[in-house]
Tab-separated table of C-alpha atoms in Angstrom:
chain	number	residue	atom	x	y	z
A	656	UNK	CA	220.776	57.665	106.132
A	657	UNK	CA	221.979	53.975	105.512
A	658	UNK	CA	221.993	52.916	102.506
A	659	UNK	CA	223.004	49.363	102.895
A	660	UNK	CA	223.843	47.258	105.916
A	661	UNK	CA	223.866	43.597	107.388
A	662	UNK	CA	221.624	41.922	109.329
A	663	UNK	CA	221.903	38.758	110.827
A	664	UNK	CA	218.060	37.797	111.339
A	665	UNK	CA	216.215	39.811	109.099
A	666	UNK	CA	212.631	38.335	109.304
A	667	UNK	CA	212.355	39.886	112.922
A	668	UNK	CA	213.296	43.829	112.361
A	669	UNK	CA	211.476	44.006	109.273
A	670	UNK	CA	207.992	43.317	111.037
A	671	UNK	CA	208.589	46.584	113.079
A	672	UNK	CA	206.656	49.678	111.184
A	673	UNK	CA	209.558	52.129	113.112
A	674	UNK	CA	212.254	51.278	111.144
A	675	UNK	CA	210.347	52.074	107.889
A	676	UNK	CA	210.817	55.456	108.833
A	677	UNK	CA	214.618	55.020	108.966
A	678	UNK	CA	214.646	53.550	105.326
A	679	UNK	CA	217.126	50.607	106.443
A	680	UNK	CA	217.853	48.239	103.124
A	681	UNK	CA	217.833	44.920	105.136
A	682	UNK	CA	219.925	41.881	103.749
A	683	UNK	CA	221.237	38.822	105.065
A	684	UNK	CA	224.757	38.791	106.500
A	685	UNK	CA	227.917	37.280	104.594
A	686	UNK	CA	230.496	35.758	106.323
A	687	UNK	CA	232.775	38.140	105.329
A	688	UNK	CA	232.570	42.154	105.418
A	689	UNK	CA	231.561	43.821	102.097
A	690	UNK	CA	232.670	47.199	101.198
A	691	UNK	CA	229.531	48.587	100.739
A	692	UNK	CA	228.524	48.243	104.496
A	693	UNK	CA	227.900	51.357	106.367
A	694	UNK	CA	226.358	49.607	109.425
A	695	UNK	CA	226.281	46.516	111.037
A	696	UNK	CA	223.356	45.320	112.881
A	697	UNK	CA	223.451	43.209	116.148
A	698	UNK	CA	220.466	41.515	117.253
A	699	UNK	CA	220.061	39.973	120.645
A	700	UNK	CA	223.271	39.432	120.514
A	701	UNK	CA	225.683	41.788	123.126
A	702	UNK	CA	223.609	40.053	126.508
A	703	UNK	CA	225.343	36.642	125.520
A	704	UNK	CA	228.610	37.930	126.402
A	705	UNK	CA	230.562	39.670	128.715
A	706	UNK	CA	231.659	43.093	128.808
A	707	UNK	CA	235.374	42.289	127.730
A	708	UNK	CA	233.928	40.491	124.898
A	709	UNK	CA	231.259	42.790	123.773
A	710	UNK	CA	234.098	46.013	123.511
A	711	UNK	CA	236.041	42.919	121.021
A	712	UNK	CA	233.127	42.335	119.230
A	713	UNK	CA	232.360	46.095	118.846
A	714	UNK	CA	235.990	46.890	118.059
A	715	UNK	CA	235.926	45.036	114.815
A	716	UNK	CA	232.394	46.233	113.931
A	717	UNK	CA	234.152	49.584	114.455
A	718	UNK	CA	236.444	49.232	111.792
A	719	UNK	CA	234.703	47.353	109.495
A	720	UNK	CA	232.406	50.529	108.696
A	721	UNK	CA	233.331	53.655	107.503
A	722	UNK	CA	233.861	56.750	109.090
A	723	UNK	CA	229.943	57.731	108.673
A	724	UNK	CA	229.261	54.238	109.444
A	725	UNK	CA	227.240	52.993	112.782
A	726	UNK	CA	226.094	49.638	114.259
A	727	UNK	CA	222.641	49.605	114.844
A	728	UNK	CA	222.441	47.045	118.169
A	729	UNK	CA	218.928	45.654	118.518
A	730	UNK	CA	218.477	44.778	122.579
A	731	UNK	CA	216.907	44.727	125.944
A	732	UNK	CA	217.887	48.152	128.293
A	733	UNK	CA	217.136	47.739	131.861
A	734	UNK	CA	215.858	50.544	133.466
A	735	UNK	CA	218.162	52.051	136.722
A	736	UNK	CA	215.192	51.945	138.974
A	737	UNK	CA	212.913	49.217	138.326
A	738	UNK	CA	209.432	49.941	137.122
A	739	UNK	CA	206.083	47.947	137.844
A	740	UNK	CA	205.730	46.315	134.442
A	741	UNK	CA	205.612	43.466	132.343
A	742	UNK	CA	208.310	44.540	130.154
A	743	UNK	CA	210.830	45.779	132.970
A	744	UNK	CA	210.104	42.366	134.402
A	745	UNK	CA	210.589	40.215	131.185
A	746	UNK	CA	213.889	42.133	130.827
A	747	UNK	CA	214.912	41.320	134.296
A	748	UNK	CA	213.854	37.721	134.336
A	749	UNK	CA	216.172	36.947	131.260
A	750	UNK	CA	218.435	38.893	133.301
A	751	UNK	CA	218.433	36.218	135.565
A	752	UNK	CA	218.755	33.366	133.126
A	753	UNK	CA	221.594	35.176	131.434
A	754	UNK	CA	223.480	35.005	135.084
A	755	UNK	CA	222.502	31.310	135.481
A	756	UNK	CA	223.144	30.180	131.880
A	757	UNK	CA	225.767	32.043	129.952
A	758	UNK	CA	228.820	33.431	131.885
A	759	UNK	CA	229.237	37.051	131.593
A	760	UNK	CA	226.362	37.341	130.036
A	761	UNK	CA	223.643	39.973	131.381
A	762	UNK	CA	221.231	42.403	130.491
A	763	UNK	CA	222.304	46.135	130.593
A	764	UNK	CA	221.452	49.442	131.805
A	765	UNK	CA	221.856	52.958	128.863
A	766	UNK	CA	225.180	53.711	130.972
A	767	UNK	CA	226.296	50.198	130.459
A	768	UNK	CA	225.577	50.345	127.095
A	769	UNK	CA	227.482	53.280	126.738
A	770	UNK	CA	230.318	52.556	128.819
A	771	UNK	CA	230.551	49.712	125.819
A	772	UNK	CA	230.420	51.845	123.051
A	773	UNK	CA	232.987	54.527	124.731
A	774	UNK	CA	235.880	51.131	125.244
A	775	UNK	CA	235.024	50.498	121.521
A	776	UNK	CA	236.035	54.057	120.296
A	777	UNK	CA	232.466	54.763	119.297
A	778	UNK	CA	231.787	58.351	119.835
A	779	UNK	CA	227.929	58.341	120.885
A	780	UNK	CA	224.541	56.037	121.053
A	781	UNK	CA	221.528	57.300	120.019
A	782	UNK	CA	218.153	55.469	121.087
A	783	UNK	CA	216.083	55.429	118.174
A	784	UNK	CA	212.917	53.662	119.306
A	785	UNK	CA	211.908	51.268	122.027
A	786	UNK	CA	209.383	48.203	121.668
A	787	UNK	CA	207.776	46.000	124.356
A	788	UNK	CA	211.430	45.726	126.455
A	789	UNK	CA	214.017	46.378	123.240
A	790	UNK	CA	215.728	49.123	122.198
A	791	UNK	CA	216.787	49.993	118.708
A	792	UNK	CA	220.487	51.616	119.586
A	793	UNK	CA	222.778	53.034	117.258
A	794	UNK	CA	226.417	53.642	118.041
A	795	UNK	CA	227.961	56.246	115.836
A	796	UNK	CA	232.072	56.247	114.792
């Protein structure tokens, strides 16, 4: 269980009734690491970049947590196959506009998501919950 962590936007995870269950304390973010942190949370924030970039960013969230720590990633996961739906379709539409706005930027698949969490050391990802097209994602040390 976390006991304390950083958020960057906190107004938009704390209207979801699923984390209520995983008794997150939610505060605003510093700009510098406090040693109290045991996870870091990352919202909307890994489809700006590249994959280079997202193992740097996840590097240093590595080792600013402890060794029980995790960084709970808040983001879109595109499905393998694409499904007939609204969400799959939101997901791959920003997709899209990720390609055409940011470079290196994209949406990404589970494996992708993994393959970012294995360059950053992290030893697993666990899905916690999925709403409309995001996924609640935390990568353990």
């Amino acid at each position: 269980m976390v006991k304390s962590g950083m958020v960057i936007d906190p107004e938009t995870i704390s209207n979801l009734p699923q984390l209520s269950e995983l008794r997150i304390d939610v505060r605003p973010a510093d700009k510098r690491w406090d040693d109290s942190v045991e996870a870091v949370v990352k919202e909307w924030i890994l489809h700006n970049w590249s994959d280079g970039h997202c193992v740097k960013l996840l590097k240093n969230c590595y080792k600013a947590i402890p060794d029980d720590g995790k960084v709970i990633v808040l983001d879109a996961v595109l499905p393998v196959i694409p499904e007939p739906n609204g969400f799959v379709r939101a997901a791959s539409v920003m997709d899209f506009q990720m390609l055409a706005q940011i470079p290196g930027g994209k949406e990404r698949t589970k494996q992708e998501f993994e393959a970012l969490a294995t360059q950053a050391g992290f030893s697993g990802i666990r899905y916690e919950c999925f709403v409309c097209n995001l996924c609640l994602m935390e990568f353990f040390k």
